[in-house]
Short mmCIF file of C-alpha atoms and ligand atoms in Angstrom, two decimals:
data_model
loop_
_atom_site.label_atom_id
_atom_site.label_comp_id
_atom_site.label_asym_id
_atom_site.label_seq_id
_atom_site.Cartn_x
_atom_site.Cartn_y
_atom_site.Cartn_z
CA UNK Q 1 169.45 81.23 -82.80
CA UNK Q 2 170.32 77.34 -83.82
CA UNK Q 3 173.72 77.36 -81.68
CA UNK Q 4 174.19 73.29 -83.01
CA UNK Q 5 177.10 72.40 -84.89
CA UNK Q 6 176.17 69.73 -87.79
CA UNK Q 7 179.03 67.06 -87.99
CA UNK Q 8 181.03 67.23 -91.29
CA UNK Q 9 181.43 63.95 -92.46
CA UNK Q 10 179.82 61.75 -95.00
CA UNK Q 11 177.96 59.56 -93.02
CA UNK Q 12 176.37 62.35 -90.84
CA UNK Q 13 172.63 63.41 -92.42
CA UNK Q 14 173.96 66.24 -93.76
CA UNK Q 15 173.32 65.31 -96.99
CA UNK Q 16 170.89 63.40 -96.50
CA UNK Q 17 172.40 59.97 -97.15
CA UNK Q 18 173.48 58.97 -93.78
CA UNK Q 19 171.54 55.66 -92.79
CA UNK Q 20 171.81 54.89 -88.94
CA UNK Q 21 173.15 56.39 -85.81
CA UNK Q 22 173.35 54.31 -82.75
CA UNK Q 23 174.05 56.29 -79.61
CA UNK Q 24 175.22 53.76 -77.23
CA UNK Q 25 177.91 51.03 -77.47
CA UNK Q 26 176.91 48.23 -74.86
CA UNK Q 27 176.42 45.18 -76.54
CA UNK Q 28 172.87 45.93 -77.44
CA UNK Q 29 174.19 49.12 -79.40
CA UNK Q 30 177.20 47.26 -80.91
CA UNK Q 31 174.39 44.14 -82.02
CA UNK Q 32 172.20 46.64 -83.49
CA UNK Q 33 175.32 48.09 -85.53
CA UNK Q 34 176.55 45.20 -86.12
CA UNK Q 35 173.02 43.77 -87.77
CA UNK Q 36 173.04 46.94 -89.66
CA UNK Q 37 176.38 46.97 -91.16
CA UNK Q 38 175.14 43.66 -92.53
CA UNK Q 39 172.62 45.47 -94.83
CA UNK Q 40 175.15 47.51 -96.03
CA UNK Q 41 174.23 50.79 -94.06
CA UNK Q 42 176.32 53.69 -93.11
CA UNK Q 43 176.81 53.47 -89.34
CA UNK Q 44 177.66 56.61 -86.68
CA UNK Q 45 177.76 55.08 -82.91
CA UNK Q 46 178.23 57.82 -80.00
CA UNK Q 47 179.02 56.96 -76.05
CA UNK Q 48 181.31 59.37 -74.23
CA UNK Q 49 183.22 55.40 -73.13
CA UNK Q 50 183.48 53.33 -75.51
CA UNK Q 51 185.75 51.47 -73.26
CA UNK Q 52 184.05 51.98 -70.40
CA UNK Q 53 182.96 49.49 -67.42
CA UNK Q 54 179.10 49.42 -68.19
CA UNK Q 55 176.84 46.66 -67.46
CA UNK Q 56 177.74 44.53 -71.02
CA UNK Q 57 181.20 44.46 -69.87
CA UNK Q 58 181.30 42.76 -66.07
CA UNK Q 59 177.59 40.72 -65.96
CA UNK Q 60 177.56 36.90 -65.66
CA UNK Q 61 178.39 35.88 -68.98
CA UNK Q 62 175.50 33.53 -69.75
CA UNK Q 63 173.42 33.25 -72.76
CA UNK Q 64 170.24 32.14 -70.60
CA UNK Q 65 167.73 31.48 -73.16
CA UNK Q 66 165.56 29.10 -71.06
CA UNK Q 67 164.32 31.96 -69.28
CA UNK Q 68 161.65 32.90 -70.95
CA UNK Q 69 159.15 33.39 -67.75
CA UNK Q 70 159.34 37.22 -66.27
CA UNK Q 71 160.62 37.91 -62.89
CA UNK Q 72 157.35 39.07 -61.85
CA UNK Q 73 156.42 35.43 -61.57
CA UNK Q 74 152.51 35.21 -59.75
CA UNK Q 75 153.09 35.23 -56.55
CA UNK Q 76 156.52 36.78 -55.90
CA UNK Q 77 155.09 39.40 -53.91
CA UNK Q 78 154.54 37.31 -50.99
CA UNK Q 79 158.42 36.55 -50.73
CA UNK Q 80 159.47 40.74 -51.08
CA UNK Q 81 158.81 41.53 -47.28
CA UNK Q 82 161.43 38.69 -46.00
CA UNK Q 83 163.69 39.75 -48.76
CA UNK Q 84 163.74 43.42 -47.96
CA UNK Q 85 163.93 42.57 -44.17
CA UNK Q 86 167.74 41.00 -45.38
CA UNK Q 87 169.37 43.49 -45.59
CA UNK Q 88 172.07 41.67 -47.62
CA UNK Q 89 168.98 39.42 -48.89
CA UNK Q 90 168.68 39.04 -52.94
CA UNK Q 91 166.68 42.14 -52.95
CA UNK Q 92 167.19 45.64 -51.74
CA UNK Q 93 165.84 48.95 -51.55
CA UNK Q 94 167.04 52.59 -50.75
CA UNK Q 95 163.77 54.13 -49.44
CA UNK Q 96 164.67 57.64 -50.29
CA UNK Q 97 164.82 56.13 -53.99
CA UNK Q 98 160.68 54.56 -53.39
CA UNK Q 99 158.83 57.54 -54.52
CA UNK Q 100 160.83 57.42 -57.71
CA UNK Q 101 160.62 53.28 -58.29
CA UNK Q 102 156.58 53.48 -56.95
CA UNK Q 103 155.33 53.32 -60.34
CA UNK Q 104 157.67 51.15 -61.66
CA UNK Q 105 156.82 48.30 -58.45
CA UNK Q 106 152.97 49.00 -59.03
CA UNK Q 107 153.80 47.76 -63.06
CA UNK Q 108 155.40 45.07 -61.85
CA UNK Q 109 153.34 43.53 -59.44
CA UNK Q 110 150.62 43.89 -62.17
CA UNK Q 111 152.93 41.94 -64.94
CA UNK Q 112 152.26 39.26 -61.96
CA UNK Q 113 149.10 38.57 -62.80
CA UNK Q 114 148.50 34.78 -64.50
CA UNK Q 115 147.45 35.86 -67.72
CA UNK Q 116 149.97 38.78 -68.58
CA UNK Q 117 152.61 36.21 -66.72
CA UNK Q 118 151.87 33.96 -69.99
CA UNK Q 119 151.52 36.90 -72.36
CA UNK Q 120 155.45 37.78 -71.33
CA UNK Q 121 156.62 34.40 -71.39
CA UNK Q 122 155.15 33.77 -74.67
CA UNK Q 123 157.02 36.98 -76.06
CA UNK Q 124 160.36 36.75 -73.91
CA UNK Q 125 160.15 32.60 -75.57
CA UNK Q 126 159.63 34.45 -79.25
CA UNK Q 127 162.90 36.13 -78.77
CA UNK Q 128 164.75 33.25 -77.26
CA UNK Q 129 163.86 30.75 -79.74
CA UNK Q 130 166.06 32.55 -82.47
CA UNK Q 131 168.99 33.29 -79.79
CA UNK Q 132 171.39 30.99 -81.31
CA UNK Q 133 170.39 31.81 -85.16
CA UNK Q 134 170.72 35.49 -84.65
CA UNK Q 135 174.02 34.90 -82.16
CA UNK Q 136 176.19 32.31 -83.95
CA UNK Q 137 176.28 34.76 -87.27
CA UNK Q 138 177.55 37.57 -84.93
CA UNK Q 139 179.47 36.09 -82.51
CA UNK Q 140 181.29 34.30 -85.34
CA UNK Q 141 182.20 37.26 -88.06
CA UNK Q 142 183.60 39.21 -84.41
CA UNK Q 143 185.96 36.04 -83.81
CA UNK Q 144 183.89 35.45 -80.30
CA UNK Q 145 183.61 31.83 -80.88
CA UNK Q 146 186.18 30.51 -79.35
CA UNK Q 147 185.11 31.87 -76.17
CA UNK Q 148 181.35 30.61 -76.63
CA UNK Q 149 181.33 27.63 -74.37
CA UNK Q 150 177.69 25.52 -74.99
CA UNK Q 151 177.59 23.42 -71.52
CA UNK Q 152 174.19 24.23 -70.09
CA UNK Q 153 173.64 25.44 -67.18
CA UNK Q 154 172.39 23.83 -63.98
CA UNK Q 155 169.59 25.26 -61.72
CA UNK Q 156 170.09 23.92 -57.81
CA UNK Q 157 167.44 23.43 -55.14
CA UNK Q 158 168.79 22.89 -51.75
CA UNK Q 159 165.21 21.69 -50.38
CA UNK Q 160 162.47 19.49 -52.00
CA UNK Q 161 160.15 22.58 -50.77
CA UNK Q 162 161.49 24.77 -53.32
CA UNK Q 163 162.20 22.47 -56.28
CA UNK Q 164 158.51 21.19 -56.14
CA UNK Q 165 157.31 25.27 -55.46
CA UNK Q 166 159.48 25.67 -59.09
CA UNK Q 167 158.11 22.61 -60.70
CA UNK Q 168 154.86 24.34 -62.12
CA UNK Q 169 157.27 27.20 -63.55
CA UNK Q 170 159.66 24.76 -65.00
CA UNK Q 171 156.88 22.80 -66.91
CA UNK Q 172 155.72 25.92 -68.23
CA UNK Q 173 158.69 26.66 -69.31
CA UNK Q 174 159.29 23.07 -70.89
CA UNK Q 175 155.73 24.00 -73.28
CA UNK Q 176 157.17 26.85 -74.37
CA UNK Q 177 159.94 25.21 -75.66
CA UNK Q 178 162.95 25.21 -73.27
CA UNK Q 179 165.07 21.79 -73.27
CA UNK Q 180 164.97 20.97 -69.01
CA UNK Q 181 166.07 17.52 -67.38
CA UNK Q 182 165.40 17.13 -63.73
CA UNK Q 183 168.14 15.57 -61.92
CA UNK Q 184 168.60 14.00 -58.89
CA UNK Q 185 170.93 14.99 -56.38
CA UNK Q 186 173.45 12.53 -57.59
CA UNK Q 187 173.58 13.42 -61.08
CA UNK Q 188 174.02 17.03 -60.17
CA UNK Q 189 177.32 16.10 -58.19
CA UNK Q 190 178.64 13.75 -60.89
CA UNK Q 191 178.17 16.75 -63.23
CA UNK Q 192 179.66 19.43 -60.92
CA UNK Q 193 181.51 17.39 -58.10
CA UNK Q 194 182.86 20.49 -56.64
CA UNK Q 195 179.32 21.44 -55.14
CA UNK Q 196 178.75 20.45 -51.61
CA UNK Q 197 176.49 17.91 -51.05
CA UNK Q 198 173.70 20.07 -50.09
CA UNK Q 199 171.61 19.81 -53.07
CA UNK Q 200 168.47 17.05 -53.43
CA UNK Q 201 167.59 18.36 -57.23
CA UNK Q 202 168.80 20.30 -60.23
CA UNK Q 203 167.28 20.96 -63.24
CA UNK Q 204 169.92 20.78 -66.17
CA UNK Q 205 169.20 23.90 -68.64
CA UNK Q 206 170.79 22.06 -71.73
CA UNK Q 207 170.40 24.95 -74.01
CA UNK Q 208 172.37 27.58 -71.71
CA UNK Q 209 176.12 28.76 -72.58
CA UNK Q 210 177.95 31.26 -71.32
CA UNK Q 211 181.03 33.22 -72.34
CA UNK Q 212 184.87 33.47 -71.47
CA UNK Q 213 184.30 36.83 -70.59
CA UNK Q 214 181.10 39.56 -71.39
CA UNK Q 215 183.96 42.11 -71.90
CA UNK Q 216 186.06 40.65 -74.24
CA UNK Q 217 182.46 40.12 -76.38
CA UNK Q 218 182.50 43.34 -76.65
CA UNK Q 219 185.80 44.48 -77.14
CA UNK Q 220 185.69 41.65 -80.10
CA UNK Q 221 181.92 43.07 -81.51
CA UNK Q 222 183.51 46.98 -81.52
CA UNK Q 223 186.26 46.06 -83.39
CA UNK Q 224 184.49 44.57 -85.78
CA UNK Q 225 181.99 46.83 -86.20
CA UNK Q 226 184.62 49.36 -86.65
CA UNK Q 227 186.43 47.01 -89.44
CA UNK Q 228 183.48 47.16 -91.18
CA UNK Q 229 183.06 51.00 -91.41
CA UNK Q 230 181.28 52.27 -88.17
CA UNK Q 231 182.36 56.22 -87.39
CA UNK Q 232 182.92 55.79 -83.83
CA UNK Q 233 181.71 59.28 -81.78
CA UNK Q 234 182.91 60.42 -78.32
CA UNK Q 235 179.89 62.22 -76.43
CA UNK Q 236 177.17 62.61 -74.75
CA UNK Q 237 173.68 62.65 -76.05
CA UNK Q 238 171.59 64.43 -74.38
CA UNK Q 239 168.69 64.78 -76.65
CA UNK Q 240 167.63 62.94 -79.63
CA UNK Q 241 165.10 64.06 -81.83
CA UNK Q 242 163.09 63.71 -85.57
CA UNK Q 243 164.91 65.80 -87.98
CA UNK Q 244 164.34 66.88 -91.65
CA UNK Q 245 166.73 64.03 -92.33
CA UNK Q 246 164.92 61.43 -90.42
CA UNK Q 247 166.16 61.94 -86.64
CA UNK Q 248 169.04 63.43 -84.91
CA UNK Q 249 171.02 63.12 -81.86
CA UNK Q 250 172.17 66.50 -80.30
CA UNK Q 251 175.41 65.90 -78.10
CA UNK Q 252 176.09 67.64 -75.00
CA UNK Q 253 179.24 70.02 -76.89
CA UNK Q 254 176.45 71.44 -78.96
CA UNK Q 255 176.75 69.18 -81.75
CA UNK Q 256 174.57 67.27 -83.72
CA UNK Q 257 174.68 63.76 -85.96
CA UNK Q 258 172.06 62.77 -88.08
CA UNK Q 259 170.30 59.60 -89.60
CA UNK Q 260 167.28 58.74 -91.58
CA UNK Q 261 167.14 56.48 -88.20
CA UNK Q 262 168.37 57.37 -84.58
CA UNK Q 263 168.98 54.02 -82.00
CA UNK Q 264 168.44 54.74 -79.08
CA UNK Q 265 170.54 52.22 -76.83
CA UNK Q 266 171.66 53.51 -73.56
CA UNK Q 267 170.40 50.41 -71.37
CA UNK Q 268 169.54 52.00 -68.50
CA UNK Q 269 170.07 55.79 -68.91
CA UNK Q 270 167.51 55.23 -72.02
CA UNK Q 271 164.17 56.71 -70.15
CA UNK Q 272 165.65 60.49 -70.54
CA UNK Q 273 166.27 60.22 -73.83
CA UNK Q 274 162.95 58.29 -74.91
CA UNK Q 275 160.90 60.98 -72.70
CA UNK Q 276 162.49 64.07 -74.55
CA UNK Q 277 160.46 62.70 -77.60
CA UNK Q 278 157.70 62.46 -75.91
CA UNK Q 279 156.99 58.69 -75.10
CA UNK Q 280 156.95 57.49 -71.16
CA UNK Q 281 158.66 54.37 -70.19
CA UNK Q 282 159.27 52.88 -66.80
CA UNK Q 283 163.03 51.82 -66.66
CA UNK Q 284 164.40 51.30 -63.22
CA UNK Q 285 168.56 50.38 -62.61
CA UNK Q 286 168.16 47.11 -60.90
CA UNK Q 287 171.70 47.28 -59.99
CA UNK Q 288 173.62 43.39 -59.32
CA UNK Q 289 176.84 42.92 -58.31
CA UNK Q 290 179.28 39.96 -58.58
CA UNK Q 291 182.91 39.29 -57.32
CA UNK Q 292 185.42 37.26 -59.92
CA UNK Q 293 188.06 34.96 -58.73
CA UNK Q 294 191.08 34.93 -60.44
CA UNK Q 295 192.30 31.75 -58.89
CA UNK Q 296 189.24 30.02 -57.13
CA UNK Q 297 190.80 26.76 -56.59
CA UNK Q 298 187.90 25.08 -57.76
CA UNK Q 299 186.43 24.09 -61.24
CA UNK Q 300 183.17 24.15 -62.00
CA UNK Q 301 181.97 23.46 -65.90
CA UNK Q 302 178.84 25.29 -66.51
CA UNK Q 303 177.17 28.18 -64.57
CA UNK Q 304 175.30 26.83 -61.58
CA UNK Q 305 172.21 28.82 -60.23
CA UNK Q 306 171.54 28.49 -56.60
CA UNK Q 307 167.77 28.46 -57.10
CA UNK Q 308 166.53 29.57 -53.37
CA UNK Q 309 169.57 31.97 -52.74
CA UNK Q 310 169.28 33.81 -56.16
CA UNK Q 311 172.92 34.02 -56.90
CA UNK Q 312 174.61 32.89 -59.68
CA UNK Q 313 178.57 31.07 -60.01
CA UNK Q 314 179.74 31.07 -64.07
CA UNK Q 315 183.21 29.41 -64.51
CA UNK Q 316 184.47 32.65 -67.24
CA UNK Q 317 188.08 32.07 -68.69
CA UNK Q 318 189.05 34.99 -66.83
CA UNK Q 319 187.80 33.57 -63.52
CA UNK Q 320 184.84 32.31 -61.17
CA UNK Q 321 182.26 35.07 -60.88
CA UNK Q 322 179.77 35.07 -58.50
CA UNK Q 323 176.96 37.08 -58.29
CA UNK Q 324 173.92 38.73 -58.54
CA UNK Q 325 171.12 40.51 -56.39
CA UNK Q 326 168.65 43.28 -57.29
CA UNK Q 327 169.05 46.76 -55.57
CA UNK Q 328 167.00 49.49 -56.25
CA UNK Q 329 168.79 52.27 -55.90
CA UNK Q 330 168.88 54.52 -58.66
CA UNK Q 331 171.59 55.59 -60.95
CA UNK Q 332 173.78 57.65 -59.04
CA UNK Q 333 174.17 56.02 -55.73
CA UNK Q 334 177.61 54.48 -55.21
CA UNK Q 335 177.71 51.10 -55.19
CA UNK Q 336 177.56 49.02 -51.83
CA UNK Q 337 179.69 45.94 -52.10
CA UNK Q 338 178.54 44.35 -48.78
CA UNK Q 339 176.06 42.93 -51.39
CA UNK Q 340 179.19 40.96 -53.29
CA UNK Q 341 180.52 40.20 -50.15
CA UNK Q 342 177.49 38.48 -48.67
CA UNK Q 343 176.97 36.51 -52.14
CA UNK Q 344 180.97 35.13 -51.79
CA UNK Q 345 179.97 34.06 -48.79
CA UNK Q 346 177.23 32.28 -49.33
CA UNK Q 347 179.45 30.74 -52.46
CA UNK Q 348 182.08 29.88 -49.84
CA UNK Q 349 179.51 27.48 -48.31
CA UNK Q 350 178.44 25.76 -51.30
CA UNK Q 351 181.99 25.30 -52.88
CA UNK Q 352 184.11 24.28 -50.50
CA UNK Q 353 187.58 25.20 -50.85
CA UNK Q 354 186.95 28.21 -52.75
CA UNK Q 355 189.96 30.93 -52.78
CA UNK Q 356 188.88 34.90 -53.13
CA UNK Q 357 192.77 36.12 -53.80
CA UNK Q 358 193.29 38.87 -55.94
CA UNK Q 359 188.89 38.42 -56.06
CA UNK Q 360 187.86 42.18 -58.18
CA UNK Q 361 184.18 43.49 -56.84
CA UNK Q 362 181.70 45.07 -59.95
CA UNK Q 363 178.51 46.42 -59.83
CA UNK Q 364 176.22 46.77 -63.06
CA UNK Q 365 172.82 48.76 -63.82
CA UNK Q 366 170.57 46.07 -65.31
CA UNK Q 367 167.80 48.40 -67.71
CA UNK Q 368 164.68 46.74 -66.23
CA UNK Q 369 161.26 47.21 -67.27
CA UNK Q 370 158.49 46.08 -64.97
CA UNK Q 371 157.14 43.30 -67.36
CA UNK Q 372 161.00 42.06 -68.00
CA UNK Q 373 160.39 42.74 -71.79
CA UNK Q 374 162.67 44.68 -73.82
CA UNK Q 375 161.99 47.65 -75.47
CA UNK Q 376 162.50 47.16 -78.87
CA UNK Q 377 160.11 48.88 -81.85
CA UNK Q 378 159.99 52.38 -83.32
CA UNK Q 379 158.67 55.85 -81.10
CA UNK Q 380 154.74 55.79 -81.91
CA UNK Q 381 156.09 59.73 -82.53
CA UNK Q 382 158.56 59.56 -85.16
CA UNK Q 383 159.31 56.21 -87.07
CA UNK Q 384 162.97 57.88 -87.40
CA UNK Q 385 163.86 56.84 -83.89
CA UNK Q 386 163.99 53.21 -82.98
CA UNK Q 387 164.44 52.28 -79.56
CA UNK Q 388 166.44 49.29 -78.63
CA UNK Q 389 166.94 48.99 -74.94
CA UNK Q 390 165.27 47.74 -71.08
CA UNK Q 391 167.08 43.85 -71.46
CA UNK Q 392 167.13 43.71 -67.94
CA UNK Q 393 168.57 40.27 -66.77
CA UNK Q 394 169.20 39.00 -70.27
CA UNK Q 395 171.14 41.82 -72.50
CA UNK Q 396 173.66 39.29 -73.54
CA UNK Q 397 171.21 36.39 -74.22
CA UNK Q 398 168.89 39.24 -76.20
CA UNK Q 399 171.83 41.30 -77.59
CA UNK Q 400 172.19 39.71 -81.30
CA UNK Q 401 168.25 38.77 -81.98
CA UNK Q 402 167.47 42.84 -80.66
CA UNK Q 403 170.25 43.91 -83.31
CA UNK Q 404 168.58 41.82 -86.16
CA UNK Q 405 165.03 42.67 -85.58
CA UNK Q 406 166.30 46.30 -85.33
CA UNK Q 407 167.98 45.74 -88.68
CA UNK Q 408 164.29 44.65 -90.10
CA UNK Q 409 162.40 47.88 -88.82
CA UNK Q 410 165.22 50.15 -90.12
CA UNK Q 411 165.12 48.32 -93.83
CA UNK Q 412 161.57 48.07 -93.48
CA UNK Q 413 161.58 44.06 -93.61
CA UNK Q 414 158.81 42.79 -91.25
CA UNK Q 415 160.22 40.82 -88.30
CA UNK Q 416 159.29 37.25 -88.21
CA UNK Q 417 158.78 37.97 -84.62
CA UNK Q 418 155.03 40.06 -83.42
CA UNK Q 419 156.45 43.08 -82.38
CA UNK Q 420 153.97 44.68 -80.22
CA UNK Q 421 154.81 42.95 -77.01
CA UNK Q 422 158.12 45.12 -76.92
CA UNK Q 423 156.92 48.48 -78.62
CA UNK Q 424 157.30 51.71 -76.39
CA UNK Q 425 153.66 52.03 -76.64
CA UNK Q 426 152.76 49.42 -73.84
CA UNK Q 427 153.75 52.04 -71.18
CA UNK Q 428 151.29 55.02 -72.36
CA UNK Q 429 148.36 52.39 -72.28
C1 FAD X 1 175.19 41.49 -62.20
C2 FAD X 1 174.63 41.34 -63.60
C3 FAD X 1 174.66 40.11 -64.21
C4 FAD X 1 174.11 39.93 -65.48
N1 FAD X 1 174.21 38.72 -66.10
C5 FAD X 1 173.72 38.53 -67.33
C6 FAD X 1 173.84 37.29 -67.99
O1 FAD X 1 174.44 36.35 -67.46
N2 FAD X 1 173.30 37.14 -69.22
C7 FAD X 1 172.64 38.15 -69.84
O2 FAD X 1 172.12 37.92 -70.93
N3 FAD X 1 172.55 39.37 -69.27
C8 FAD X 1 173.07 39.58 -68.04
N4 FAD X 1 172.96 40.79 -67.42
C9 FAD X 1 172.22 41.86 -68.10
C10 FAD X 1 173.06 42.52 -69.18
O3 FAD X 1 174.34 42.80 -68.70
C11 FAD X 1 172.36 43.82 -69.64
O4 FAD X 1 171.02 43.57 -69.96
C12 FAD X 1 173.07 44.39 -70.87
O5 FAD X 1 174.44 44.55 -70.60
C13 FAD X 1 172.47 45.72 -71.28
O6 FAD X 1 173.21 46.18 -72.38
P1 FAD X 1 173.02 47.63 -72.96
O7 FAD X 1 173.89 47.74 -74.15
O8 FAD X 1 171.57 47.91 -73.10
O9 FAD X 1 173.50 48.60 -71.77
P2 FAD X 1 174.98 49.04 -71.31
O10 FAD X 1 175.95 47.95 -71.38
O11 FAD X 1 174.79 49.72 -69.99
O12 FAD X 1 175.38 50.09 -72.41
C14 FAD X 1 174.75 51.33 -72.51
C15 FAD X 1 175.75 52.29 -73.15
O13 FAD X 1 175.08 53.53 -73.38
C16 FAD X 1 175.99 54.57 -73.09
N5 FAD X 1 175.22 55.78 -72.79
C17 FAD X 1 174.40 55.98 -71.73
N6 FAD X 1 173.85 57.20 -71.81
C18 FAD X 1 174.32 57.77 -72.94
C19 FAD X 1 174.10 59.01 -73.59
N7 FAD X 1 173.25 59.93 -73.06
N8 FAD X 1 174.76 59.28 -74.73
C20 FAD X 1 175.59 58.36 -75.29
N9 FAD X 1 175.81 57.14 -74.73
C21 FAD X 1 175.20 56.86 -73.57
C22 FAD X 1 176.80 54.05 -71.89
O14 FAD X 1 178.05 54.72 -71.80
C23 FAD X 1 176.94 52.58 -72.24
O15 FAD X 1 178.13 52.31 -72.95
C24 FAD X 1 173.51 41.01 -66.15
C25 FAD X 1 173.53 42.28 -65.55
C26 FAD X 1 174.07 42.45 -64.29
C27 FAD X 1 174.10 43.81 -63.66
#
């Protein structure tokens, strides 16, 4: 006996005439719907918290587009062992949570090698040369504008070791299109004179920008997409599936909402889903943390990168945040903020002065993939369900050019973007 419940409402598949439903309303879900809505579809979006504190609404805030080289950059392996022997070092791992992450570490140190290195970078660069095209449209019909602030960013090297260990990476970078200046260590304290005079080089990222705040992007993005129709759906999803009216998602109170197309965007809860219809991924939680201060007492204009320390310091409206690391630890363990801690302390040292009253703690699970490429494309199984999710570091930077090639696939517009590099199908080869 069928105990689901169809959803009565026009825009459910009932009749046959319902176009998309996204489940998930990060910002890649809310980009998708909001690309959508611009081809005049009928939109359902499900998450049991819409409001809720997921990874779109408390990362760094910075539309990174010059990164366009994977993390697994040749060669990376050699620096894991010191890293996991910190154990408040940029990298962590719970060892009970190994067996689990095995595969996904034996993908990644193969995405090391040189030539799939370049393959990724030339597909990650694909993206990131439309970021702005895709994110200005968006960005401005949700009122976000204001809050877009288009200073760069600055990468810092303490040692000439590192900078020159970078340099190869950084020209690579430069060919595949990114806009870089070296500078010297005086022009990176005339641009940020807060910084301690530690640092011999930068590299100015002239492209970057970052936000007033990642949540308020997507408190602005829901409300629009809700102003321009979107049926917004408590629940759970805990299936989703191809249906006689293109695909369905079956929620966890028995019901079910159907499309001609099912998104699935659940960042990184998305492997459950995509493996109910039958296609493997490997999606790992590589959980960061960062620490915002309300009142840090000192001002920094752009985000700064501390290159060797792998942490990050963005200058939001709400606050300084500081932050990052990479902690595999799965979904469900709770979060361990010695790792936000450590990372204000280290800040402490290279911004002298800096004042952590009233500082809030976060911890968000970046969707990773091994090869750092989204997944973006249709299942190989059922054209009906698209899959839009794996963003990793760079959801924000990704968010609006994911929605708009997501947009293409569902009208059945080719992308002007090869999409093979992100399809689903790269993990069953
Ligand atoms: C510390 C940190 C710093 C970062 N900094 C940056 C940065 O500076 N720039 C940048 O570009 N990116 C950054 N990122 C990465 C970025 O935040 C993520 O890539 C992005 O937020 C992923 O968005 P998403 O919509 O896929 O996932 P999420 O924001 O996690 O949204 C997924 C949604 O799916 C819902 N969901 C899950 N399961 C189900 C289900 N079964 N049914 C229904 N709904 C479900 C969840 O409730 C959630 O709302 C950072 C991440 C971290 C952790």
């Amino acid at each position: 006996m069928n105990q689901t419940k169809m959803a009565q409402t026009p825009s459910d598949g009932a009749n046959g005439t319902a176009d998309v439903v996204i489940v998930g309303a990060g910002i890649i879900g809310l980009a998708c719907a909001w690309s959508a809505l611009q081809d005049g579809a009928r939109i359902t979006v499900i998450d049991p918290d819409f409001e809720g504190d997921r990874t779109s609404h408390g990362n760094a805030g910075v539309i990174a587009m010059s990164d366009s080289t994977p993390i697994s950059v040749p060669g990376v392996w050699r620096k894991v062992p010191k890293w996991l022997m910190d154990p408040l070092g940029p990298l962590s791992l719970d060892w009970k949570h190994l067996p689990r992450a095995l595969p996904w570490f034996m993908a990644f140190q193969k995405a090391s090698g040189r030539q799939r290195f370049t393959e990724i970078s030339h597909a990650l660069a694909a993206l990131h040369r439309r970021t702005y095209r895709d994110l200005l449209p968006m960005l401005g019909d949700a009122g976000a504008l204001p809050i877009l602030h288009r200073r760069g960013a600055l990468l810092l090297y303490e040692t000439k070791a590192a900078f020159e260990a970078d340099a190869e990476e950084c020209r690579f970078k430069q060919s595949l299109g990114a806009k870089l200046t070296v500078m010297s260590a005086r022009q990176v304290r005339d641009m940020e004179p807060a910084l301690a005079p530690v640092f011999q080089h930068g590299v100015f990222q002239e492209e970057c920008a970052h936000v007033g705040d990642p949540r308020e992007i997507v408190t602005l993005l829901r409300a629009r997409v809700r102003a321009l129709g979107a049926r917004f759906v408590p629940g759970h999803v805990r299936a989703v599936m191809p249906s006689e009216y293109g695909a369905s998602a079956a929620l966890e109170d028995g019901t079910r909402v159907s499309g001609r197309h099912v998104v699935v965007a659940t960042g990184a809860w998305s492997a459950g889903l995509a493996a109910g219809v039958g296609d493997a991924v490997l999606l790992e939680s590589e959980r960061g943390y960062n620490t915002t201060l309300p009142d840090a007492g000192i001002h920094l204009s752009r985000e700064v990168v501390f290159a060797e320390r792998k942490f990050v310091a963005t200058p939001l409206d709400i606050g300084l945040r500081i932050g990052g690391a990479a902690e595999f630890a799965g979904l469900r363990a709770p979060p361990n903020y010695r790792r936000s801690d450590a990372l204000l302390a280290l800040a402490k040292t290279f911004l002298p002065g800096l004042r952590d009253a009233g500082a809030a703690k976060w911890m968000g699970h970046r969707p990773s993939t091994p090869d750092s490429l989204p997944v973006i494309g249709c299942s190989p199984k059922a054209a009906s369900i698209v899959y839009a999710f794996g963003h990793g570091h760079l959801g924000l930077t990704q968010s609006a050019t994911t929605g708009a090639l997501v947009a293409d696939l569902i009208a059945g517009r080719t992308p002007d973007v090869p999409m093979a590099p992100y399809s689903i199908a790269r993990f069953a080869r």
